[in-house]
PDB file of C-alpha atoms in Angstrom:
ATOM      1  CA  ALA A 153       0.000   0.000   0.000  1.00 31.00           C
ATOM      2  CA  ALA A 154       2.863   2.363   0.794  1.00 32.00           C
ATOM      3  CA  VAL A 155       4.328   1.783  -2.660  1.00 34.00           C
ATOM      4  CA  HIS A 156       1.073   2.701  -4.358  1.00 35.00           C
ATOM      5  CA  ALA A 157       0.577   5.815  -2.223  1.00 34.00           C
ATOM      6  CA  ARG A 158       4.075   6.967  -3.144  1.00 36.00           C
ATOM      7  CA  SER A 159       3.643   5.994  -6.783  1.00 39.00           C
ATOM      8  CA  ARG A 160       0.578   8.186  -7.263  1.00 42.00           C
ATOM      9  CA  ARG A 161       2.889  11.159  -7.052  1.00 44.00           C
ATOM     10  CA  CYS A 162       3.755  12.094 -10.596  1.00 50.00           C
ATOM     11  CA  CYS A 163       7.138  13.516 -11.337  1.00 47.00           C
ATOM     12  CA  SER A 164       8.911  14.614 -14.445  1.00 45.00           C
ATOM     13  CA  VAL A 165      11.903  12.624 -15.556  1.00 48.00           C
ATOM     14  CA  ARG A 166      13.239  15.494 -17.636  1.00 43.00           C
ATOM     15  CA  MET A 167      16.146  15.826 -15.221  1.00 38.00           C
ATOM     16  CA  CYS A 168      17.260  12.315 -16.172  1.00 42.00           C
ATOM     17  CA  GLU A 169      19.878  11.682 -18.824  1.00 42.00           C
ATOM     18  CA  ARG A 170      19.367  12.475 -22.466  1.00 42.00           C
ATOM     19  CA  GLN A 171      22.735  11.064 -23.525  1.00 43.00           C
ATOM     20  CA  PRO A 172      23.953   7.478 -23.351  1.00 46.00           C
ATOM     21  CA  VAL A 173      25.316   6.469 -19.979  1.00 45.00           C
ATOM     22  CA  ALA A 174      27.867   3.667 -19.963  1.00 47.00           C
ATOM     23  CA  VAL A 175      28.850   3.636 -16.302  1.00 50.00           C
ATOM     24  CA  LYS A 176      26.530   3.256 -13.353  1.00 60.00           C
ATOM     25  CA  ASP A 177      27.249   5.934 -10.819  1.00 70.00           C
ATOM     26  CA  GLU A 178      25.602   7.164  -7.637  1.00 79.00           C
ATOM     27  CA  ALA A 179      23.921  10.151  -9.319  1.00 81.00           C
ATOM     28  CA  ASP A 180      22.425   7.915 -12.003  1.00 79.00           C
ATOM     29  CA  GLU A 181      21.187   5.448  -9.397  1.00 84.00           C
ATOM     30  CA  PHE A 182      19.829   8.299  -7.255  1.00 85.00           C
ATOM     31  CA  ALA A 183      17.815   9.557 -10.247  1.00 85.00           C
ATOM     32  CA  ALA A 184      16.202   6.104 -10.438  1.00 87.00           C
ATOM     33  CA  LEU A 185      14.689   6.674  -6.990  1.00 88.00           C
ATOM     34  CA  GLY A 186      12.433   9.435  -8.327  1.00 90.00           C
ATOM     35  CA  LEU A 187      11.018   7.537 -11.293  1.00 92.00           C
ATOM     36  CA  PRO A 188       7.226   7.227 -11.504  1.00 94.00           C
ATOM     37  CA  MET A 189       5.889   3.763 -10.668  1.00 95.00           C
ATOM     38  CA  GLU A 190       2.694   4.051 -12.707  1.00 95.00           C
ATOM     39  CA  PRO A 191       1.223   6.031 -15.611  1.00 95.00           C
ATOM     40  CA  CYS A 192       0.416   9.693 -15.138  1.00 93.00           C
ATOM     41  CA  VAL A 193      -1.060  12.158 -17.619  1.00 91.00           C
ATOM     42  CA  ASP A 194       1.807  14.590 -16.959  1.00 93.00           C
ATOM     43  CA  LEU A 195       4.369  12.194 -18.471  1.00 94.00           C
ATOM     44  CA  SER A 196       5.330  12.487 -22.120  1.00 93.00           C
ATOM     45  CA  ALA A 197       5.997   9.400 -24.228  1.00 92.00           C
ATOM     46  CA  ASP A 198       9.713  10.184 -23.976  1.00 92.00           C
ATOM     47  CA  ASP A 199       9.419  10.382 -20.167  1.00 93.00           C
ATOM     48  CA  VAL A 200       7.736   6.961 -20.043  1.00 94.00           C
ATOM     49  CA  ILE A 201      10.338   5.294 -22.258  1.00 94.00           C
ATOM     50  CA  LEU A 202      13.161   6.788 -20.198  1.00 92.00           C
ATOM     51  CA  ALA A 203      11.526   5.814 -16.894  1.00 94.00           C
ATOM     52  CA  LEU A 204      10.982   2.221 -18.000  1.00 95.00           C
ATOM     53  CA  ASN A 205      14.511   1.806 -19.352  1.00 94.00           C
ATOM     54  CA  ARG A 206      16.197   3.475 -16.395  1.00 94.00           C
ATOM     55  CA  GLY A 207      13.992   1.449 -14.055  1.00 95.00           C
ATOM     56  CA  LEU A 208      15.099  -1.810 -15.670  1.00 94.00           C
ATOM     57  CA  ARG A 209      18.717  -0.652 -15.552  1.00 94.00           C
ATOM     58  CA  PHE A 210      18.349  -0.178 -11.786  1.00 94.00           C
ATOM     59  CA  ASN A 211      15.807  -2.959 -11.363  1.00 94.00           C
ATOM     60  CA  ASP A 212      16.279  -3.306  -7.596  1.00 94.00           C
ATOM     61  CA  VAL A 213      16.097   0.439  -6.755  1.00 92.00           C
ATOM     62  CA  PRO A 214      14.472   1.242  -4.382  1.00 92.00           C
ATOM     63  CA  ASN A 215      13.213  -2.339  -3.794  1.00 94.00           C
ATOM     64  CA  LYS A 216      13.817  -5.751  -5.347  1.00 95.00           C
ATOM     65  CA  ASP A 217      12.277  -5.885  -8.842  1.00 95.00           C
ATOM     66  CA  SER A 218      10.983  -2.282  -8.733  1.00 95.00           C
ATOM     67  CA  GLY A 219      11.922  -1.912 -12.414  1.00 95.00           C
ATOM     68  CA  LEU A 220       9.827  -4.918 -13.377  1.00 94.00           C
ATOM     69  CA  GLU A 221       6.970  -3.698 -11.184  1.00 96.00           C
ATOM     70  CA  ARG A 222       7.115  -0.350 -13.008  1.00 96.00           C
ATOM     71  CA  CYS A 223       6.920  -2.149 -16.388  1.00 94.00           C
ATOM     72  CA  TYR A 224       3.970  -4.185 -15.120  1.00 93.00           C
ATOM     73  CA  ASN A 225       2.150  -1.033 -13.994  1.00 95.00           C
ATOM     74  CA  PHE A 226       2.661   0.673 -17.370  1.00 94.00           C
ATOM     75  CA  ALA A 227       1.783  -2.417 -19.464  1.00 90.00           C
ATOM     76  CA  ASN A 228      -1.664  -3.355 -20.702  1.00 86.00           C
ATOM     77  CA  SER A 229      -3.074  -6.839 -20.091  1.00 83.00           C
ATOM     78  CA  MET A 230      -1.956  -8.162 -23.499  1.00 82.00           C
ATOM     79  CA  CYS A 231       1.634  -7.070 -22.882  1.00 83.00           C
ATOM     80  CA  ARG A 232       1.574  -8.528 -19.377  1.00 84.00           C
ATOM     81  CA  ALA A 233       0.322 -11.834 -20.781  1.00 81.00           C
ATOM     82  CA  ALA A 234       3.034 -11.850 -23.469  1.00 81.00           C
ATOM     83  CA  ILE A 235       5.743 -11.454 -20.819  1.00 79.00           C
ATOM     84  CA  GLY A 236       4.361 -13.485 -17.937  1.00 71.00           C
ATOM     85  CA  GLY A 237       1.479 -15.514 -19.228  1.00 64.00           C
ATOM     86  CA  ASP A 238       1.027 -19.118 -20.203  1.00 58.00           C
ATOM     87  CA  GLY A 239       1.087 -18.456 -23.940  1.00 54.00           C
ATOM     88  CA  GLY A 240      -2.700 -18.149 -24.065  1.00 54.00           C
ATOM     89  CA  LYS A 241      -3.271 -21.775 -23.052  1.00 61.00           C
ATOM     90  CA  SER A 242      -5.671 -20.790 -20.286  1.00 62.00           C
ATOM     91  CA  GLY A 243      -7.499 -18.302 -22.513  1.00 60.00           C
ATOM     92  CA  SER A 244      -6.900 -15.637 -19.883  1.00 62.00           C
ATOM     93  CA  HIS A 245      -4.844 -12.495 -20.250  1.00 65.00           C
ATOM     94  CA  VAL A 246      -4.896 -11.849 -16.513  1.00 73.00           C
ATOM     95  CA  VAL A 247      -1.346 -11.985 -15.179  1.00 84.00           C
ATOM     96  CA  SER A 248      -0.356 -11.135 -11.624  1.00 88.00           C
ATOM     97  CA  LEU A 249       2.701  -9.056 -10.777  1.00 91.00           C
ATOM     98  CA  GLU A 250       4.291 -12.190  -9.316  1.00 90.00           C
ATOM     99  CA  GLN A 251       3.781 -14.117 -12.583  1.00 88.00           C
ATOM    100  CA  PHE A 252       5.112 -11.188 -14.596  1.00 88.00           C
ATOM    101  CA  VAL A 253       8.282 -10.949 -12.473  1.00 90.00           C
ATOM    102  CA  LYS A 254       8.790 -14.718 -12.503  1.00 88.00           C
ATOM    103  CA  TYR A 255       8.724 -14.980 -16.294  1.00 86.00           C
ATOM    104  CA  ALA A 256      10.314 -11.619 -17.152  1.00 86.00           C
ATOM    105  CA  ASN A 257      13.799 -13.093 -17.124  1.00 80.00           C
ATOM    106  CA  ASN A 258      13.282 -14.076 -20.754  1.00 83.00           C
ATOM    107  CA  PRO A 259      15.876 -13.041 -23.379  1.00 82.00           C
ATOM    108  CA  THR A 260      14.206  -9.654 -23.975  1.00 77.00           C
ATOM    109  CA  PHE A 261      13.729  -8.419 -20.421  1.00 79.00           C
ATOM    110  CA  GLY A 262      16.644 -10.434 -19.068  1.00 86.00           C
ATOM    111  CA  SER A 263      19.038  -8.460 -21.265  1.00 89.00           C
ATOM    112  CA  MET A 264      17.660  -5.155 -19.959  1.00 92.00           C
ATOM    113  CA  LEU A 265      17.743  -5.969 -16.253  1.00 93.00           C
ATOM    114  CA  ASN A 266      20.662  -4.330 -14.446  1.00 92.00           C
ATOM    115  CA  ASN A 267      22.277  -3.398 -17.770  1.00 92.00           C
ATOM    116  CA  GLN A 268      25.460  -1.334 -18.186  1.00 91.00           C
ATOM    117  CA  GLY A 269      23.762   1.417 -20.159  1.00 91.00           C
ATOM    118  CA  PHE A 270      21.361   2.306 -22.938  1.00 92.00           C
ATOM    119  CA  GLU A 271      21.132   4.735 -25.845  1.00 94.00           C
ATOM    120  CA  ARG A 272      17.841   6.051 -27.148  1.00 94.00           C
ATOM    121  CA  GLU A 273      17.300   7.135 -30.730  1.00 95.00           C
ATOM    122  CA  ARG A 274      14.922   9.895 -31.719  1.00 95.00           C
ATOM    123  CA  ILE A 275      11.334   9.228 -30.712  1.00 95.00           C
ATOM    124  CA  SER A 276       8.682   8.903 -33.410  1.00 96.00           C
ATOM    125  CA  ILE A 277       5.128   9.882 -32.481  1.00 95.00           C
ATOM    126  CA  ILE A 278       2.079   9.145 -34.617  1.00 96.00           C
ATOM    127  CA  PRO A 279      -0.730  11.518 -33.589  1.00 96.00           C
ATOM    128  CA  GLY A 280      -3.872  10.120 -32.043  1.00 94.00           C
ATOM    129  CA  THR A 281      -7.119   9.670 -33.925  1.00 97.00           C
ATOM    130  CA  PRO A 282     -10.740   9.780 -32.734  1.00 97.00           C
ATOM    131  CA  THR A 283     -10.552   6.028 -32.023  1.00 96.00           C
ATOM    132  CA  ARG A 284      -7.114   5.674 -30.385  1.00 92.00           C
ATOM    133  CA  GLY A 285      -4.440   7.664 -28.648  1.00 90.00           C
ATOM    134  CA  ALA A 286      -1.082   8.676 -30.052  1.00 91.00           C
ATOM    135  CA  LEU A 287       1.485   5.944 -30.719  1.00 93.00           C
ATOM    136  CA  ALA A 288       5.145   6.413 -29.823  1.00 94.00           C
ATOM    137  CA  THR A 289       8.115   4.347 -30.971  1.00 94.00           C
ATOM    138  CA  GLN A 290      11.719   4.688 -29.889  1.00 94.00           C
ATOM    139  CA  VAL A 291      14.625   2.369 -30.631  1.00 95.00           C
ATOM    140  CA  VAL A 292      16.687   1.705 -27.509  1.00 94.00           C
ATOM    141  CA  ARG A 293      20.121   0.111 -27.767  1.00 94.00           C
ATOM    142  CA  VAL A 294      20.995  -1.698 -24.520  1.00 93.00           C
ATOM    143  CA  THR A 295      24.438  -2.794 -23.355  1.00 93.00           C
ATOM    144  CA  THR A 296      23.831  -5.874 -21.207  1.00 89.00           C
ATOM    145  CA  ASP A 297      25.525  -6.533 -17.892  1.00 86.00           C
ATOM    146  CA  SER A 298      27.950  -8.808 -19.784  1.00 85.00           C
ATOM    147  CA  GLY A 299      28.809  -6.041 -22.298  1.00 86.00           C
ATOM    148  CA  ASP A 300      26.786  -7.312 -25.272  1.00 87.00           C
ATOM    149  CA  VAL A 301      24.782  -4.777 -27.309  1.00 86.00           C
TER     150      VAL A 301
END
């Protein structure tokens, strides 16, 4: 409950890095403490992408698997099921946080957890329409904890 009360506070991540960061340092880790834990209307698409990537980089800040919890909170049910579901065998797209965390150590998320750094390319935003919101895409190049890109 304390996590959710704290997470309702929306902050800007504009103060966070805009350039690639190759070395984890105390200032970078400290910035991870202020990342939003759930969606907020004040966050831009760029803010969300940065928060999710920085959160995975410092996955255990401030608590174990906080980065994965942040991803879970920002993901829709289909995305949650793709990461932590049973492949649709049950016909349900309902996935708990515990299931999501358990199965998130797949090759995609596993390479992003506790990584050495990441570089973001320019964000591309397709404006919203009357039937859906805007769509944002950004390529992120991650250097894994073992140094692979």
